[in-house]
Coordinates of C-alpha atoms and ligand atoms in Angstrom, one line a residue:
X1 CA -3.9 46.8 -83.7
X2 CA -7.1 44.5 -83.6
X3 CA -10.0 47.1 -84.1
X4 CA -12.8 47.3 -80.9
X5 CA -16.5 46.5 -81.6
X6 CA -19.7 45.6 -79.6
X7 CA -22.5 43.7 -80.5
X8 CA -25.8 44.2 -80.5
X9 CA -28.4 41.8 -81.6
X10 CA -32.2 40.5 -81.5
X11 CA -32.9 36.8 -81.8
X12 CA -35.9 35.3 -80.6
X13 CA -35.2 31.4 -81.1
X14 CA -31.4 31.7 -80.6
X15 CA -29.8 31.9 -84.2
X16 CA -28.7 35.6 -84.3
X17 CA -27.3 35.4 -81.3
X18 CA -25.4 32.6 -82.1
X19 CA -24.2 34.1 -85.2
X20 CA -23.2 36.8 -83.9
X21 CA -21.6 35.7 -80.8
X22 CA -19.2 33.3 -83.2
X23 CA -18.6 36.1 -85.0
X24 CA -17.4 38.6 -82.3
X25 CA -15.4 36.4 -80.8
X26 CA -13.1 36.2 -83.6
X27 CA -13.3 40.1 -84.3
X28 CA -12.5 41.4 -81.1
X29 CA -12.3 39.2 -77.9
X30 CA -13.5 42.0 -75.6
X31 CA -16.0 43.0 -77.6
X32 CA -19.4 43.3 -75.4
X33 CA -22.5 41.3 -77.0
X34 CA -25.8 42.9 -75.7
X35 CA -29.4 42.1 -76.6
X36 CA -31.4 44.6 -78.0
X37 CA -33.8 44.9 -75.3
X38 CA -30.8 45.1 -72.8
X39 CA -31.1 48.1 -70.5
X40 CA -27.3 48.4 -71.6
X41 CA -27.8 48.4 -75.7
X42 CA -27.9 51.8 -76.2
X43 CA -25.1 52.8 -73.5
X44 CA -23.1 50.2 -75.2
X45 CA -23.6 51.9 -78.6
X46 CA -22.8 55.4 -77.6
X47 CA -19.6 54.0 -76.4
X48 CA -18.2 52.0 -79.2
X49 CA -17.5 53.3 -82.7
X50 CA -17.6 50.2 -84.4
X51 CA -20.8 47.7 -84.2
X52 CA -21.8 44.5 -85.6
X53 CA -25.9 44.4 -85.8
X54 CA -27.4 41.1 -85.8
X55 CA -31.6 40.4 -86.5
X56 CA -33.3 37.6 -87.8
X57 CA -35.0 38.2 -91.4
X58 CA -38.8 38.9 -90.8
X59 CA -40.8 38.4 -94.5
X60 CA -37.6 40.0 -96.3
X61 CA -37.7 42.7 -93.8
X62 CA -35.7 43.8 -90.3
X63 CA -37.8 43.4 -87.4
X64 CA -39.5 46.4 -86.6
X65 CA -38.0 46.5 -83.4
X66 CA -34.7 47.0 -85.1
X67 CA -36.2 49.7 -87.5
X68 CA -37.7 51.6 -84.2
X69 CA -34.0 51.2 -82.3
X70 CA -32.0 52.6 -85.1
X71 CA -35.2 55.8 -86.1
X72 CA -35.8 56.3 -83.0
X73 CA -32.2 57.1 -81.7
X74 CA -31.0 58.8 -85.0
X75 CA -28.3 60.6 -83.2
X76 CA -27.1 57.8 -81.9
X77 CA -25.4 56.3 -85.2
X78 CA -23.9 59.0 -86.5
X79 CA -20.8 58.5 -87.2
X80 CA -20.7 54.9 -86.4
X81 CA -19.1 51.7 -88.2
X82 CA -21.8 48.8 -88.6
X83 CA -21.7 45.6 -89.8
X84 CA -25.4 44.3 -90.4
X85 CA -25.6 40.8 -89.8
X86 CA -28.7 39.5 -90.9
X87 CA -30.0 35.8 -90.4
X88 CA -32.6 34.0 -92.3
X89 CA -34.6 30.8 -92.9
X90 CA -34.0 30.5 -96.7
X91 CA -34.1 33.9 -98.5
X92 CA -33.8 37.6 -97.8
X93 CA -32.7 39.5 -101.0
X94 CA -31.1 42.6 -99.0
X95 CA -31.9 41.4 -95.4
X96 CA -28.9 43.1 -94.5
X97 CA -29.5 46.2 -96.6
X98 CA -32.9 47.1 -94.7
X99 CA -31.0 48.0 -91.9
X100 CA -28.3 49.5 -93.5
X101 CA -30.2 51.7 -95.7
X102 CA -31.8 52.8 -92.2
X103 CA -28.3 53.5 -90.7
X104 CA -26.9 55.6 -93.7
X105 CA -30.2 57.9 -93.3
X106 CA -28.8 57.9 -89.5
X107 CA -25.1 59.0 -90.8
X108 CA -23.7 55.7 -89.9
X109 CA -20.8 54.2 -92.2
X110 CA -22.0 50.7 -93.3
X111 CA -18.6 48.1 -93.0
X112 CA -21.0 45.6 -94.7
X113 CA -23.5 43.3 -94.8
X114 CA -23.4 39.4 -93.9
X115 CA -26.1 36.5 -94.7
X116 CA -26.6 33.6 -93.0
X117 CA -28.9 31.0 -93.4
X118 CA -29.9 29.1 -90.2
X119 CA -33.1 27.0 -89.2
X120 CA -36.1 28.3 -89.9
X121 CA -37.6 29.9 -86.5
X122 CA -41.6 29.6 -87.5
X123 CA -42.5 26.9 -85.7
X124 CA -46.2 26.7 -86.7
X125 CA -46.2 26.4 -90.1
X126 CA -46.3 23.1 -91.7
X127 CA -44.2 24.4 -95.0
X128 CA -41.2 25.0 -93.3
X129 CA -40.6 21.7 -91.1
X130 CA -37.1 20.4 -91.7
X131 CA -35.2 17.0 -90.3
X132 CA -33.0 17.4 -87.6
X133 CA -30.3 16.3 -89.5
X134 CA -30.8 19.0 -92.5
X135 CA -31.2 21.3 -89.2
X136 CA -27.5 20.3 -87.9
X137 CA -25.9 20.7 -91.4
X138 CA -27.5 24.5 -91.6
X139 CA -26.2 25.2 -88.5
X140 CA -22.5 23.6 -90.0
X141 CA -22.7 25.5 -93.1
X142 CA -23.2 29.0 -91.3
X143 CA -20.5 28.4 -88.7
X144 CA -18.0 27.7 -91.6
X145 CA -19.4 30.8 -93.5
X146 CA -19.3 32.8 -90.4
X147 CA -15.0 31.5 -90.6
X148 CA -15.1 32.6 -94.4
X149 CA -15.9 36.3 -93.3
X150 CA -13.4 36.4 -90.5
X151 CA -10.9 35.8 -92.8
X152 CA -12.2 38.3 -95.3
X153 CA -12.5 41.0 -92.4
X154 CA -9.1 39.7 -91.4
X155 CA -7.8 41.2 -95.0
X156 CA -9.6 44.1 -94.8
X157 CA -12.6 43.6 -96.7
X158 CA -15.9 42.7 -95.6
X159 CA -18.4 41.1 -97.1
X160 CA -21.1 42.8 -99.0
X161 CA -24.4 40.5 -98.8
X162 CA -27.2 42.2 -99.4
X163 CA -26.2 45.9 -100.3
X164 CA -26.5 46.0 -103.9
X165 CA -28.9 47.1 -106.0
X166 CA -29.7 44.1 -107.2
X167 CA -30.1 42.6 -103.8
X168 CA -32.7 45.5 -102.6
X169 CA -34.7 44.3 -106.0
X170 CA -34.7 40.6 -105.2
X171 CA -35.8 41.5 -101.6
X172 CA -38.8 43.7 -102.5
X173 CA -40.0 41.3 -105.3
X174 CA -38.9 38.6 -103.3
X175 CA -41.6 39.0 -100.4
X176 CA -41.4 42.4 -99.1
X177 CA -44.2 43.8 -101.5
X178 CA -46.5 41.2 -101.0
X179 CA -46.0 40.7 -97.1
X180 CA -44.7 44.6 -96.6
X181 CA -48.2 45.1 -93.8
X182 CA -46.8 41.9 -91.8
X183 CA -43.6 44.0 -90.6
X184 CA -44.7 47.2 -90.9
X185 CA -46.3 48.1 -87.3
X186 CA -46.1 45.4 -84.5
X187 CA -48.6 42.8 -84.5
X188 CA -51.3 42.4 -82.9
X189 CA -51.7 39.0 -84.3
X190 CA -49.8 36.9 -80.9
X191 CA -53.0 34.0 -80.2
X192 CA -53.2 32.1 -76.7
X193 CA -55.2 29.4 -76.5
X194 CA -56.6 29.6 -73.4
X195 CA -57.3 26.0 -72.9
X196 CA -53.4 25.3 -73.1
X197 CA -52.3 28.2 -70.8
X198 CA -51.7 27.5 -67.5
X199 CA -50.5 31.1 -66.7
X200 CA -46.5 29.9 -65.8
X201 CA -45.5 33.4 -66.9
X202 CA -42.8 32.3 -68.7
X203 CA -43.9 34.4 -72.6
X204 CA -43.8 37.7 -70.2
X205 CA -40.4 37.3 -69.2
X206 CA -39.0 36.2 -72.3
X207 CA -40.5 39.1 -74.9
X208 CA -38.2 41.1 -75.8
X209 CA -41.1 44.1 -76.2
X210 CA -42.9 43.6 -72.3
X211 CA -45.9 43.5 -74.9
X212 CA -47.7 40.5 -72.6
X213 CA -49.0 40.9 -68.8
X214 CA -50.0 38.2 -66.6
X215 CA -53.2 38.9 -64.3
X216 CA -55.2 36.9 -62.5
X217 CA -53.7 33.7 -64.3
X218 CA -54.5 35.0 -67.7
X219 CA -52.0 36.2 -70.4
X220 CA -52.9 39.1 -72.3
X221 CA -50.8 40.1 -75.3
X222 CA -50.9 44.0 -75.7
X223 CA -50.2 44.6 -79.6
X224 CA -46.6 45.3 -79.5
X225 CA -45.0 41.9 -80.8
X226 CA -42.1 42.2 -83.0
X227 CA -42.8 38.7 -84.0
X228 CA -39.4 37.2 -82.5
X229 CA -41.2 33.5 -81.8
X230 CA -39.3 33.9 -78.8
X231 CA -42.5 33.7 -76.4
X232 CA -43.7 30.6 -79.2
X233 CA -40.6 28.7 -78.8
X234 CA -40.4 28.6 -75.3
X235 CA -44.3 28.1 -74.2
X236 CA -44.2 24.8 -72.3
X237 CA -47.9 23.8 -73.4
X238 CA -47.3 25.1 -77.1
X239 CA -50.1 27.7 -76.1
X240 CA -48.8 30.7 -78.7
X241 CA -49.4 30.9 -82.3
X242 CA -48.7 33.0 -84.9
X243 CA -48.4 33.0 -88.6
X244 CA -49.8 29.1 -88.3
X245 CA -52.4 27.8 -85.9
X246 CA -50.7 24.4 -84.5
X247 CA -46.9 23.9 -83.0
X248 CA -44.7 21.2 -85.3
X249 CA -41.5 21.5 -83.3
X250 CA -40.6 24.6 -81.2
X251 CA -37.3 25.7 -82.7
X252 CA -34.9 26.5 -80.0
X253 CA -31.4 27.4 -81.4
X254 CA -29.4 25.3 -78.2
X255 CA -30.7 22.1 -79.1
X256 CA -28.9 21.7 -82.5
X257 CA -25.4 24.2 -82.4
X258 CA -23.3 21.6 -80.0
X259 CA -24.6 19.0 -82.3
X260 CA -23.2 20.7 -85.3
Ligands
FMN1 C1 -42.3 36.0 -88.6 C2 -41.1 35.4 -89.3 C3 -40.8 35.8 -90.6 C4 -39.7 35.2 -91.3 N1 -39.5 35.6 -92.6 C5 -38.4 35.1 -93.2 C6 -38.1 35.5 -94.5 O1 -38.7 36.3 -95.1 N2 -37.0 35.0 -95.1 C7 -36.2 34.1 -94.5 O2 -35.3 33.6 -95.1 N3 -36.4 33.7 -93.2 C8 -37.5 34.2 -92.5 N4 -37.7 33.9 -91.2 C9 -36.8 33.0 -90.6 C10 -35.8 33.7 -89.6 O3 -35.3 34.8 -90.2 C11 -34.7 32.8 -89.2 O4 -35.1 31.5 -88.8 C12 -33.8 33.5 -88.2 O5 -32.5 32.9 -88.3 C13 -34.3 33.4 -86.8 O6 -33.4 34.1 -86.0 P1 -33.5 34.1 -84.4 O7 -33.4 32.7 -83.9 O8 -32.3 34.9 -84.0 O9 -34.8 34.8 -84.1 C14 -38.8 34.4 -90.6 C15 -39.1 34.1 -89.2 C16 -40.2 34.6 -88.6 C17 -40.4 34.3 -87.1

């Protein structure tokens, strides 16, 4: 009998949920997908025993919304099956193993880990601008990984990206030592430019952490960003910044999957 799971991911530019929603489907049908700031997440998990976790990569790290969901609810996981599904512009190390070493403190049962590399969501930063085209064939190259671990679930073994040993090294040398303060606390790094803002509103209904008000036309962010991009990506005068100071090309997930 085909096993019952829920999902439950953050994505702030669209690839987790993507990923994940691909991935579900062929698992289990039924399964409910929730976002993680969903009233309904943590209902959801305290009614399912087995759960695939998706999050986008943050500097080798899971966000720290994800860290705070699974701490802060310890009792929560006990006892529960996860899948960590971890997304990621390029590199990650053990992307999936930061949540999963999290969840085994919890007394969760890891299934396994799964790596996918999709666009590149930081969207102000020169270094990482990519063609569309090289965008589309990410996207294609995911989807048909995403069909590679189906099958492998489908026989009983899941996959094991970034559990080992060797992965947990390559993440910590990889970036987590050196950019370890960018995801350790939420930042309070979110810039508007005031002279772009024309108070639409649109940032504080997006974030996925309420951490920006809107009064008397003026945004405010209030130090609680998990640094999705979400409220970057969807600005319609390119008015928030983070890591970089200018806006190449907001990366929005939708405009390249039916093109893949
Ligand atoms: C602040 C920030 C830091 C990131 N750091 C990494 C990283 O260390 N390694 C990596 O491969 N991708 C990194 N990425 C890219 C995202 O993990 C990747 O684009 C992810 O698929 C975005 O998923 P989402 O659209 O669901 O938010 C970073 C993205 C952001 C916004």
């Amino acid at each position: 009998m085909q096993k019952k799971y829920c999902a439950i991911y953050l994505s702030g530019t669209g690839n987790t949920k993507f990923c994940v929603t691909k991935l579900v489907k062929f698992l289990d049908e039924t399964a409910p997908i929730v976002a993680m700031e969903d009233d309904a997440a943590i209902s959801t998990i305290e009614a399912y025993e087995n759960i695939v976790l998706g999050y986008p990569v943050q500097f080798s790290n899971a966000p720290k919304m994800v860290r705070d969901l699974i701490l802060g609810n310890r009792a929560l996981w006990k006892g529960k099956n996860v899948l960590c599904v971890a997304t990621m512009g390029a590199f990650s190390g053990d992307g999936a193993g930061c949540a999963a070493r999290l969840l085994k403190k919890c007394g969760a049962f890891v299934l396994g880990g799964l790596h996918l590399k999709m666009p590149d969501s930081v969207c102000d930063s020169k270094l990482l601008k990519k063609s569309a085209e090289e965008k589309i064939q990410i996207i294609r190259r995911a989807e048909e990984k995403i069909g590679r671990a189906v099958l492998q679930i489908g026989r009983g073994k899941f996959p094991r990206d970034g559990l080992s040993i060797f992965a947990h090294a390559a993440g910590l040398l990889g970036q987590r030592l050196w950019f370890c303060n960018r995801t350790r606390h939420y930042s309070r790094k979110l810039k508007i430019d005031r002279t772009l803002c024309v108070g639409c509103g649109n940032c504080v209904r997006v974030c996925p952490m309420k951490n920006l008000s809107l009064e008397g036309g003026e945004v405010s962010p209030h130090g609680k960003c998990t640094i999705c991009y979400r409220c970057i990506s969807l600005c319609p005068k390119k008015a928030i910044t983070l890591v970089g100071k200018r806006i190449s090309e907001q990366y929005r997930a939708e405009n390249y999957i039916d093109r893949a």
